[in-house]
Each structure stands twice: as C-alpha cells, then as structure tokens.
Amino acid sequence: MRIVSLLPSATEIICGLGLRDQLVGVTHECDDPADVLQLPKVTRTLIPADASSNQIDALVRERLKTEHALYSLDMPVFESLAPDLIVTQTLCDVCAVSQREVSDAACALPNAARVLNLEPTRLADVLASIGQVAEAAGCVSQGERYLESLQRRIDAVARRSESISHRPRVMLLEWIDPPFSAGHWNPELVAIAGGEEVVGVAGERSVTTPWESILAADPEVMIIACCGFDVPRAAQDLPILRSYDGWDRLRCVRNNRVYMVDGSAYFSRPGPRLVDSLEILAHALHPTTHPLPAGLPAPVTVDVR
C-alpha cells in the first residue's frame, strides 16, 4: 500500500503502526520520526516564514471568513506518488489542506484512492483514530498492540495522580498574541496529570480568551504550549506576555510556576505524542510524583520578570 499523510500527527500514527515503508509522501510540517524529512512534500503553506504571532492570527481569521485553508496541495508531486490511502483531517478549518481540495485531488487520481478523514476532539478520539488508520491500512492487530502500549502509559500517570492531595489550578496557554485557551484534549491531559484546567474546556475548540478572564481565573500554574511553535519560537513572544496588565499579579507568576513546552511537537498534535505530552505535563505539575521519562524534554521554566 502507498500512503500519503496530510497531517504531522497522522505521519506519527502511521510510523507508530510500523508502516513507515508504506509512507510515500508527507506535509511540509512532518518531522517525526526524523527520517520522514527525506520523503516528498505534498503541501505548501501561505504563511510567511517571518510572520509574527499577531499576523498569523490575522491570516487565520481572514481565511476563516473565506473558507480557504492556509495550506495547499502540490498537485504534480501528489499525483506522481499515486497513493492508495490518503490520511487527512476535518478538525481545523484552515490549518491543513481543505477537505474539498483533498477530495477533488483524490478524484483526479487514475486509481481509486481511499481518503480517511480524522476528526478527534477528545483523548479517546485520538486513540480511536489510531485504530481507524490501522483498519484502513489493513493492520488491525498491530493497531491493537500499539494502542495497548499507549493506554498503559496513560493509566500509569492516572494511577500516580490518585495519590495527589492538591490539584493545582492550571491554564494551558495555546497562543500569546492574542491569548488563546487550549481546548480539545488538553484539559483532559491536565486532569489526568493531577491538575485542574481553569480556562480551557475539554472537547471544545481552543478560543481567543480575554486577558481579563485569565486574570480572574488566576492559575497557580501556566503551561505555554503555542500551537505550531517550538520553545525558541514561543520564547520570542514572552515580552508580549509580560507586557499584559496584571501579569505580575498572577499566582503562577508570583510563585515562579510558568513553563514553556514544545506545542508544535506535542500538545497541538492529535497523535501518539499526546501521551508524551501527558508525561511532560505531569512532571511539570508534580515532579516528585511523576518522574520525567527518559528521552522526553523537560518543561522550560520561564523567566517571569
């Protein structure tokens, strides 16, 4: 089978299932495992490389009005790969190739390619999507074994969290300029890790959040996980965050409990690395109860001043 992935998370699912040798094309954002960087890129972005966070936000909002995505297919490359299975998503309206463009492209192929749309909004949906990919690729038993291994890690964190007496009030910040709360699966990760998300809502979209609402919630811990940004890129926006009125009055700031994590690699991707995200988050909230597994990056403590 020849598989094209139109999502970084789908690429990670496909490779986690042991199907790397069947993966023939990926997006320009796919970077894990590292050897997928060698594969043909079937997408390109309209976001300028030097765009600020506010400019990116404005581009997204403008595209939402016109129902046009910020990513497009490179049709000559796509057609040359002749995929049998195309894995894409309908979760985000602009941050991947549009469903219509993918459907039209699949119909233009000489072979009858299957298009698998993933749309997870909760952690259970993400795990179910792994099963969907396994079924579509004809490796159901491999999928079951892979899911069992991921579930064991989730259960291990949940068991350790049962002993926690104080669950801190947490905000997972998904964007800085303007501020966004983190929805979807992220509030569930906070709960399993031994915290209480006080702004984002599980299963709901991540949304622009008035700074006044963050001040009112007054989280004890803030986790900065900017969508699509690694830690160095997110750090560029820290002066903006520090400039917000009342920043220094937040409990998380007063207690020096503001952390940055790689939102691009972990919290924003609805794939197997959400389990890594859970383990990183749990360590940030309760480092003694939840040791950081080998190979995972430690949360970066932010200089709040």
mmCIF file of C-alpha atoms in Angstrom:
data_model
loop_
_atom_site.group_PDB
_atom_site.id
_atom_site.type_symbol
_atom_site.label_atom_id
_atom_site.label_comp_id
_atom_site.label_asym_id
_atom_site.label_seq_id
_atom_site.Cartn_x
_atom_site.Cartn_y
_atom_site.Cartn_z
ATOM 1 C CA MET A 1 0.000 0.000 0.000
ATOM 2 C CA ARG A 2 1.138 3.547 -0.819
ATOM 3 C CA ILE A 3 0.143 6.052 1.881
ATOM 4 C CA VAL A 4 0.215 9.856 1.803
ATOM 5 C CA SER A 5 -0.154 11.720 5.100
ATOM 6 C CA LEU A 6 -1.549 15.241 5.126
ATOM 7 C CA LEU A 7 -1.030 15.694 8.881
ATOM 8 C CA PRO A 8 2.057 15.549 11.111
ATOM 9 C CA SER A 9 0.015 13.595 13.667
ATOM 10 C CA ALA A 10 -1.108 11.107 11.019
ATOM 11 C CA THR A 11 2.508 10.621 9.943
ATOM 12 C CA GLU A 12 3.383 9.764 13.549
ATOM 13 C CA ILE A 13 0.443 7.343 13.759
ATOM 14 C CA ILE A 14 1.433 5.625 10.509
ATOM 15 C CA CYS A 15 5.032 5.205 11.605
ATOM 16 C CA GLY A 16 3.982 4.136 15.103
ATOM 17 C CA LEU A 17 1.978 1.349 13.498
ATOM 18 C CA GLY A 18 5.121 0.137 11.738
ATOM 19 C CA LEU A 19 4.059 1.351 8.294
ATOM 20 C CA ARG A 20 6.966 3.694 7.575
ATOM 21 C CA ASP A 21 7.943 1.665 4.500
ATOM 22 C CA GLN A 22 4.478 2.269 3.007
ATOM 23 C CA LEU A 23 4.544 6.043 3.584
ATOM 24 C CA VAL A 24 5.405 7.769 0.297
ATOM 25 C CA GLY A 25 4.517 11.435 0.902
ATOM 26 C CA VAL A 26 4.085 13.846 3.816
ATOM 27 C CA THR A 27 3.401 17.518 4.551
ATOM 28 C CA HIS A 28 5.993 20.260 4.783
ATOM 29 C CA GLU A 29 5.452 20.195 8.587
ATOM 30 C CA CYS A 30 6.002 16.468 9.175
ATOM 31 C CA ASP A 31 9.200 15.998 11.155
ATOM 32 C CA ASP A 32 8.781 12.908 13.347
ATOM 33 C CA PRO A 33 10.278 10.379 13.068
ATOM 34 C CA ALA A 34 13.247 12.259 11.647
ATOM 35 C CA ASP A 35 13.641 10.130 8.531
ATOM 36 C CA VAL A 36 10.280 11.314 7.121
ATOM 37 C CA LEU A 37 12.053 14.590 6.337
ATOM 38 C CA GLN A 38 13.504 12.754 3.344
ATOM 39 C CA LEU A 39 10.089 11.994 1.844
ATOM 40 C CA PRO A 40 8.440 14.085 -0.898
ATOM 41 C CA LYS A 41 6.451 17.057 0.437
ATOM 42 C CA VAL A 42 2.913 17.251 -0.936
ATOM 43 C CA THR A 43 1.846 20.522 0.745
ATOM 44 C CA ARG A 44 2.969 24.113 0.989
ATOM 45 C CA THR A 45 1.956 26.967 3.268
ATOM 46 C CA LEU A 46 0.778 30.521 2.635
ATOM 47 C CA ILE A 47 2.139 31.716 5.988
ATOM 48 C CA PRO A 48 5.278 33.861 5.566
ATOM 49 C CA ALA A 49 8.233 32.406 7.449
ATOM 50 C CA ASP A 50 8.821 35.689 9.301
ATOM 51 C CA ALA A 51 5.176 36.348 10.255
ATOM 52 C CA SER A 52 4.543 37.491 13.817
ATOM 53 C CA SER A 53 2.037 35.715 16.052
ATOM 54 C CA ASN A 54 -0.456 38.541 15.581
ATOM 55 C CA GLN A 55 -0.016 38.403 11.797
ATOM 56 C CA ILE A 56 -0.537 34.633 11.788
ATOM 57 C CA ASP A 57 -3.697 35.086 13.859
ATOM 58 C CA ALA A 58 -4.968 37.700 11.394
ATOM 59 C CA LEU A 59 -4.248 35.396 8.431
ATOM 60 C CA VAL A 60 -6.165 32.557 10.096
ATOM 61 C CA ARG A 61 -9.156 34.790 10.838
ATOM 62 C CA GLU A 62 -9.224 36.108 7.276
ATOM 63 C CA ARG A 63 -9.076 32.578 5.851
ATOM 64 C CA LEU A 64 -11.936 31.506 8.114
ATOM 65 C CA LYS A 65 -14.096 34.197 6.527
ATOM 66 C CA THR A 66 -13.335 32.962 3.015
ATOM 67 C CA GLU A 67 -13.303 29.212 3.865
ATOM 68 C CA HIS A 68 -9.861 28.898 2.301
ATOM 69 C CA ALA A 69 -7.124 26.924 4.032
ATOM 70 C CA LEU A 70 -3.635 28.207 4.713
ATOM 71 C CA TYR A 71 -2.157 25.069 3.147
ATOM 72 C CA SER A 72 -2.468 23.710 -0.376
ATOM 73 C CA LEU A 73 -1.523 20.547 -2.222
ATOM 74 C CA ASP A 74 1.403 20.395 -4.603
ATOM 75 C CA MET A 75 -0.595 18.530 -7.224
ATOM 76 C CA PRO A 76 2.270 17.401 -9.502
ATOM 77 C CA VAL A 77 4.039 15.789 -6.535
ATOM 78 C CA PHE A 78 0.810 14.395 -5.126
ATOM 79 C CA GLU A 79 -0.232 12.800 -8.429
ATOM 80 C CA SER A 80 3.241 11.347 -9.033
ATOM 81 C CA LEU A 81 3.024 9.412 -5.752
ATOM 82 C CA ALA A 82 -0.166 7.579 -6.806
ATOM 83 C CA PRO A 83 -1.375 6.936 -3.236
ATOM 84 C CA ASP A 84 -3.809 4.168 -2.298
ATOM 85 C CA LEU A 85 -4.607 5.757 1.085
ATOM 86 C CA ILE A 86 -4.687 9.473 1.938
ATOM 87 C CA VAL A 87 -4.921 10.376 5.625
ATOM 88 C CA THR A 88 -6.181 13.884 6.352
ATOM 89 C CA GLN A 89 -8.384 15.761 8.832
ATOM 90 C CA THR A 90 -11.511 17.870 9.152
ATOM 91 C CA LEU A 91 -10.753 19.136 12.660
ATOM 92 C CA CYS A 92 -9.218 22.523 11.798
ATOM 93 C CA ASP A 93 -10.779 24.664 9.083
ATOM 94 C CA VAL A 94 -7.611 26.411 7.924
ATOM 95 C CA CYS A 95 -4.555 24.667 9.387
ATOM 96 C CA ALA A 96 -4.438 21.796 6.909
ATOM 97 C CA VAL A 97 -5.381 21.245 3.292
ATOM 98 C CA SER A 98 -9.132 21.752 2.909
ATOM 99 C CA GLN A 99 -11.361 18.694 2.752
ATOM 100 C CA ARG A 100 -12.723 19.803 -0.625
ATOM 101 C CA GLU A 101 -9.246 20.139 -2.142
ATOM 102 C CA VAL A 102 -8.265 16.694 -0.880
ATOM 103 C CA SER A 103 -11.469 15.118 -2.223
ATOM 104 C CA ASP A 104 -11.026 16.769 -5.620
ATOM 105 C CA ALA A 105 -7.390 15.670 -5.757
ATOM 106 C CA ALA A 106 -8.286 12.086 -4.878
ATOM 107 C CA CYS A 107 -10.925 12.016 -7.604
ATOM 108 C CA ALA A 108 -8.339 13.221 -10.126
ATOM 109 C CA LEU A 109 -6.077 10.237 -9.459
ATOM 110 C CA PRO A 110 -6.205 7.387 -12.014
ATOM 111 C CA ASN A 111 -6.527 4.847 -9.200
ATOM 112 C CA ALA A 112 -9.316 4.740 -6.607
ATOM 113 C CA ALA A 113 -7.551 6.136 -3.545
ATOM 114 C CA ARG A 114 -9.271 5.997 -0.163
ATOM 115 C CA VAL A 115 -9.454 9.251 1.815
ATOM 116 C CA LEU A 116 -9.519 8.813 5.583
ATOM 117 C CA ASN A 117 -10.638 11.922 7.491
ATOM 118 C CA LEU A 118 -9.664 12.099 11.160
ATOM 119 C CA GLU A 119 -11.534 14.473 13.467
ATOM 120 C CA PRO A 120 -10.527 13.849 17.091
ATOM 121 C CA THR A 121 -11.617 16.346 19.733
ATOM 122 C CA ARG A 122 -11.014 14.307 22.910
ATOM 123 C CA LEU A 123 -8.221 11.998 24.017
ATOM 124 C CA ALA A 124 -10.382 8.932 23.415
ATOM 125 C CA ASP A 125 -10.986 10.155 19.850
ATOM 126 C CA VAL A 126 -7.254 10.420 19.258
ATOM 127 C CA LEU A 127 -6.760 6.829 20.370
ATOM 128 C CA ALA A 128 -9.703 5.749 18.219
ATOM 129 C CA SER A 129 -8.149 7.476 15.203
ATOM 130 C CA ILE A 130 -5.108 5.224 15.567
ATOM 131 C CA GLY A 131 -7.468 2.271 15.248
ATOM 132 C CA GLN A 132 -9.059 3.880 12.185
ATOM 133 C CA VAL A 133 -5.703 4.223 10.449
ATOM 134 C CA ALA A 134 -4.798 0.635 11.369
ATOM 135 C CA GLU A 135 -8.082 -0.621 9.893
ATOM 136 C CA ALA A 136 -7.646 1.395 6.691
ATOM 137 C CA ALA A 137 -4.082 0.138 6.287
ATOM 138 C CA GLY A 138 -5.014 -3.487 6.995
ATOM 139 C CA CYS A 139 -3.025 -3.900 10.209
ATOM 140 C CA VAL A 140 -5.699 -4.143 12.903
ATOM 141 C CA SER A 141 -3.714 -6.445 15.206
ATOM 142 C CA GLN A 142 -0.710 -4.099 15.075
ATOM 143 C CA GLY A 143 -3.050 -1.244 15.922
ATOM 144 C CA GLU A 144 -4.428 -3.072 18.929
ATOM 145 C CA ARG A 145 -0.947 -3.748 20.296
ATOM 146 C CA TYR A 146 0.121 -0.155 19.722
ATOM 147 C CA LEU A 147 -2.993 1.198 21.447
ATOM 148 C CA GLU A 148 -2.438 -1.101 24.412
ATOM 149 C CA SER A 149 1.084 0.243 24.870
ATOM 150 C CA LEU A 150 -0.135 3.851 24.784
ATOM 151 C CA GLN A 151 -3.026 3.124 27.151
ATOM 152 C CA ARG A 152 -0.655 1.522 29.677
ATOM 153 C CA ARG A 153 1.338 4.750 29.841
ATOM 154 C CA ILE A 154 -1.806 6.851 30.279
ATOM 155 C CA ASP A 155 -3.047 4.540 33.023
ATOM 156 C CA ALA A 156 0.318 4.718 34.811
ATOM 157 C CA VAL A 157 0.082 8.527 35.032
ATOM 158 C CA ALA A 158 -3.546 8.327 36.166
ATOM 159 C CA ARG A 159 -2.668 5.849 38.938
ATOM 160 C CA ARG A 160 0.132 8.025 40.259
ATOM 161 C CA SER A 161 -2.160 11.067 40.207
ATOM 162 C CA GLU A 162 -4.620 9.299 42.527
ATOM 163 C CA SER A 163 -2.240 9.961 45.433
ATOM 164 C CA ILE A 164 -2.115 13.724 44.832
ATOM 165 C CA SER A 165 -3.879 15.709 47.549
ATOM 166 C CA HIS A 166 -3.650 19.178 45.986
ATOM 167 C CA ARG A 167 -4.554 19.586 42.337
ATOM 168 C CA PRO A 168 -3.279 22.993 41.221
ATOM 169 C CA ARG A 169 -5.356 25.343 39.107
ATOM 170 C CA VAL A 170 -3.746 25.262 35.661
ATOM 171 C CA MET A 171 -4.023 27.216 32.448
ATOM 172 C CA LEU A 172 -2.609 25.780 29.240
ATOM 173 C CA LEU A 173 -1.966 28.803 27.019
ATOM 174 C CA GLU A 174 -2.106 27.891 23.324
ATOM 175 C CA TRP A 175 -1.271 31.308 21.860
ATOM 176 C CA ILE A 176 0.131 34.564 23.241
ATOM 177 C CA ASP A 177 -0.798 37.315 20.781
ATOM 178 C CA PRO A 178 -3.758 37.275 21.244
ATOM 179 C CA PRO A 179 -4.137 34.859 24.184
ATOM 180 C CA PHE A 180 -5.881 31.555 23.430
ATOM 181 C CA SER A 181 -7.009 28.932 25.906
ATOM 182 C CA ALA A 182 -6.304 25.313 24.967
ATOM 183 C CA GLY A 183 -9.360 23.125 24.393
ATOM 184 C CA HIS A 184 -9.872 19.742 22.739
ATOM 185 C CA TRP A 185 -7.900 17.021 24.578
ATOM 186 C CA ASN A 186 -5.652 19.337 26.590
ATOM 187 C CA PRO A 187 -7.914 19.890 29.636
ATOM 188 C CA GLU A 188 -8.189 16.098 29.893
ATOM 189 C CA LEU A 189 -4.405 15.815 29.929
ATOM 190 C CA VAL A 190 -4.296 18.358 32.754
ATOM 191 C CA ALA A 191 -6.827 16.348 34.776
ATOM 192 C CA ILE A 192 -5.012 13.027 34.288
ATOM 193 C CA ALA A 193 -1.718 14.717 35.211
ATOM 194 C CA GLY A 194 -3.136 15.869 38.540
ATOM 195 C CA GLY A 195 -4.309 19.415 37.825
ATOM 196 C CA GLU A 196 -7.487 21.371 37.145
ATOM 197 C CA GLU A 197 -7.740 23.346 33.900
ATOM 198 C CA VAL A 198 -9.447 26.641 34.811
ATOM 199 C CA VAL A 199 -9.938 28.298 31.406
ATOM 200 C CA GLY A 200 -9.989 25.760 28.540
ATOM 201 C CA VAL A 201 -12.893 23.351 28.112
ATOM 202 C CA ALA A 202 -12.382 19.686 27.227
ATOM 203 C CA GLY A 203 -13.816 18.723 23.854
ATOM 204 C CA GLU A 204 -14.329 22.348 22.797
ATOM 205 C CA ARG A 205 -12.240 24.369 20.373
ATOM 206 C CA SER A 206 -9.329 26.454 21.528
ATOM 207 C CA VAL A 207 -10.597 30.034 21.621
ATOM 208 C CA THR A 208 -9.412 33.607 21.935
ATOM 209 C CA THR A 209 -9.542 34.403 25.637
ATOM 210 C CA PRO A 210 -9.794 37.931 27.063
ATOM 211 C CA TRP A 211 -6.815 38.661 29.278
ATOM 212 C CA GLU A 212 -9.261 39.727 31.972
ATOM 213 C CA SER A 213 -10.618 36.159 32.058
ATOM 214 C CA ILE A 214 -7.124 34.795 32.654
ATOM 215 C CA LEU A 215 -6.585 37.296 35.472
ATOM 216 C CA ALA A 216 -9.916 36.281 37.009
ATOM 217 C CA ALA A 217 -9.021 32.562 36.797
ATOM 218 C CA ASP A 218 -5.657 33.320 38.440
ATOM 219 C CA PRO A 219 -3.991 29.966 37.674
ATOM 220 C CA GLU A 220 -1.411 28.539 40.041
ATOM 221 C CA VAL A 221 0.470 27.031 37.094
ATOM 222 C CA MET A 222 0.658 28.235 33.490
ATOM 223 C CA ILE A 223 1.882 25.964 30.700
ATOM 224 C CA ILE A 224 2.728 27.823 27.487
ATOM 225 C CA ALA A 225 2.223 25.436 24.572
ATOM 226 C CA CYS A 226 1.891 27.630 21.487
ATOM 227 C CA CYS A 227 0.241 25.834 18.577
ATOM 228 C CA GLY A 228 2.790 25.189 15.842
ATOM 229 C CA PHE A 229 5.688 26.754 17.771
ATOM 230 C CA ASP A 230 8.704 25.108 19.361
ATOM 231 C CA VAL A 231 10.159 26.529 22.578
ATOM 232 C CA PRO A 232 12.612 29.015 20.974
ATOM 233 C CA ARG A 233 9.879 30.453 18.730
ATOM 234 C CA ALA A 234 7.379 30.702 21.586
ATOM 235 C CA ALA A 235 10.036 32.414 23.717
ATOM 236 C CA GLN A 236 10.153 35.265 21.195
ATOM 237 C CA ASP A 237 6.649 36.237 22.333
ATOM 238 C CA LEU A 238 7.401 36.272 26.064
ATOM 239 C CA PRO A 239 7.896 40.088 26.133
ATOM 240 C CA ILE A 240 4.317 40.407 24.815
ATOM 241 C CA LEU A 241 3.027 38.137 27.583
ATOM 242 C CA ARG A 242 4.944 40.029 30.269
ATOM 243 C CA SER A 243 3.518 43.335 28.980
ATOM 244 C CA TYR A 244 -0.107 42.381 29.678
ATOM 245 C CA ASP A 245 -1.611 44.396 32.513
ATOM 246 C CA GLY A 246 -1.675 42.394 35.734
ATOM 247 C CA TRP A 247 0.810 39.752 34.566
ATOM 248 C CA ASP A 248 2.905 40.144 37.690
ATOM 249 C CA ARG A 249 -0.178 39.688 39.918
ATOM 250 C CA LEU A 250 -0.939 36.162 38.679
ATOM 251 C CA ARG A 251 -0.262 33.450 41.238
ATOM 252 C CA CYS A 252 1.688 31.396 38.698
ATOM 253 C CA VAL A 253 3.993 34.367 38.153
ATOM 254 C CA ARG A 254 4.394 35.198 41.839
ATOM 255 C CA ASN A 255 5.254 31.548 42.565
ATOM 256 C CA ASN A 256 7.519 31.170 39.510
ATOM 257 C CA ARG A 257 5.395 28.352 38.054
ATOM 258 C CA VAL A 258 5.206 29.325 34.401
ATOM 259 C CA TYR A 259 6.601 26.744 31.987
ATOM 260 C CA MET A 260 7.120 26.513 28.230
ATOM 261 C CA VAL A 261 6.812 23.333 26.212
ATOM 262 C CA ASP A 262 7.049 22.483 22.522
ATOM 263 C CA GLY A 263 3.458 22.957 21.398
ATOM 264 C CA SER A 264 4.234 22.010 17.822
ATOM 265 C CA ALA A 265 5.748 18.633 18.624
ATOM 266 C CA TYR A 266 3.423 17.698 21.433
ATOM 267 C CA PHE A 267 0.244 19.347 22.693
ATOM 268 C CA SER A 268 -1.078 20.571 19.328
ATOM 269 C CA ARG A 269 -0.754 17.238 17.501
ATOM 270 C CA PRO A 270 -3.616 14.745 17.981
ATOM 271 C CA GLY A 271 -1.442 11.673 17.674
ATOM 272 C CA PRO A 272 0.609 9.279 19.796
ATOM 273 C CA ARG A 273 2.843 12.019 21.163
ATOM 274 C CA LEU A 274 -0.097 13.300 23.205
ATOM 275 C CA VAL A 275 0.941 10.542 25.613
ATOM 276 C CA ASP A 276 4.410 12.131 25.716
ATOM 277 C CA SER A 277 2.637 15.455 26.305
ATOM 278 C CA LEU A 278 0.791 13.962 29.268
ATOM 279 C CA GLU A 279 4.027 12.716 30.808
ATOM 280 C CA ILE A 280 5.760 16.075 30.286
ATOM 281 C CA LEU A 281 2.780 17.939 31.767
ATOM 282 C CA ALA A 282 2.515 15.589 34.746
ATOM 283 C CA HIS A 283 6.200 16.146 35.515
ATOM 284 C CA ALA A 284 5.727 19.932 35.351
ATOM 285 C CA LEU A 285 2.804 19.827 37.796
ATOM 286 C CA HIS A 286 4.123 17.190 40.219
ATOM 287 C CA PRO A 287 7.803 16.456 39.550
ATOM 288 C CA THR A 288 8.201 14.193 42.579
ATOM 289 C CA THR A 289 5.128 12.085 41.832
ATOM 290 C CA HIS A 290 5.720 11.969 38.066
ATOM 291 C CA PRO A 291 9.384 11.471 37.092
ATOM 292 C CA LEU A 292 10.160 12.574 33.550
ATOM 293 C CA PRO A 293 10.609 9.520 31.287
ATOM 294 C CA ALA A 294 13.970 9.204 29.580
ATOM 295 C CA GLY A 295 14.155 10.897 26.214
ATOM 296 C CA LEU A 296 11.417 13.468 26.807
ATOM 297 C CA PRO A 297 12.266 17.190 27.028
ATOM 298 C CA ALA A 298 11.788 18.800 30.421
ATOM 299 C CA PRO A 299 9.427 21.781 30.617
ATOM 300 C CA VAL A 300 11.354 25.061 30.484
ATOM 301 C CA THR A 301 10.850 27.357 33.468
ATOM 302 C CA VAL A 302 10.040 30.845 32.187
ATOM 303 C CA ASP A 303 11.805 33.946 33.450
ATOM 304 C CA VAL A 304 8.633 35.742 34.515
ATOM 305 C CA ARG A 305 10.213 39.170 35.060
#
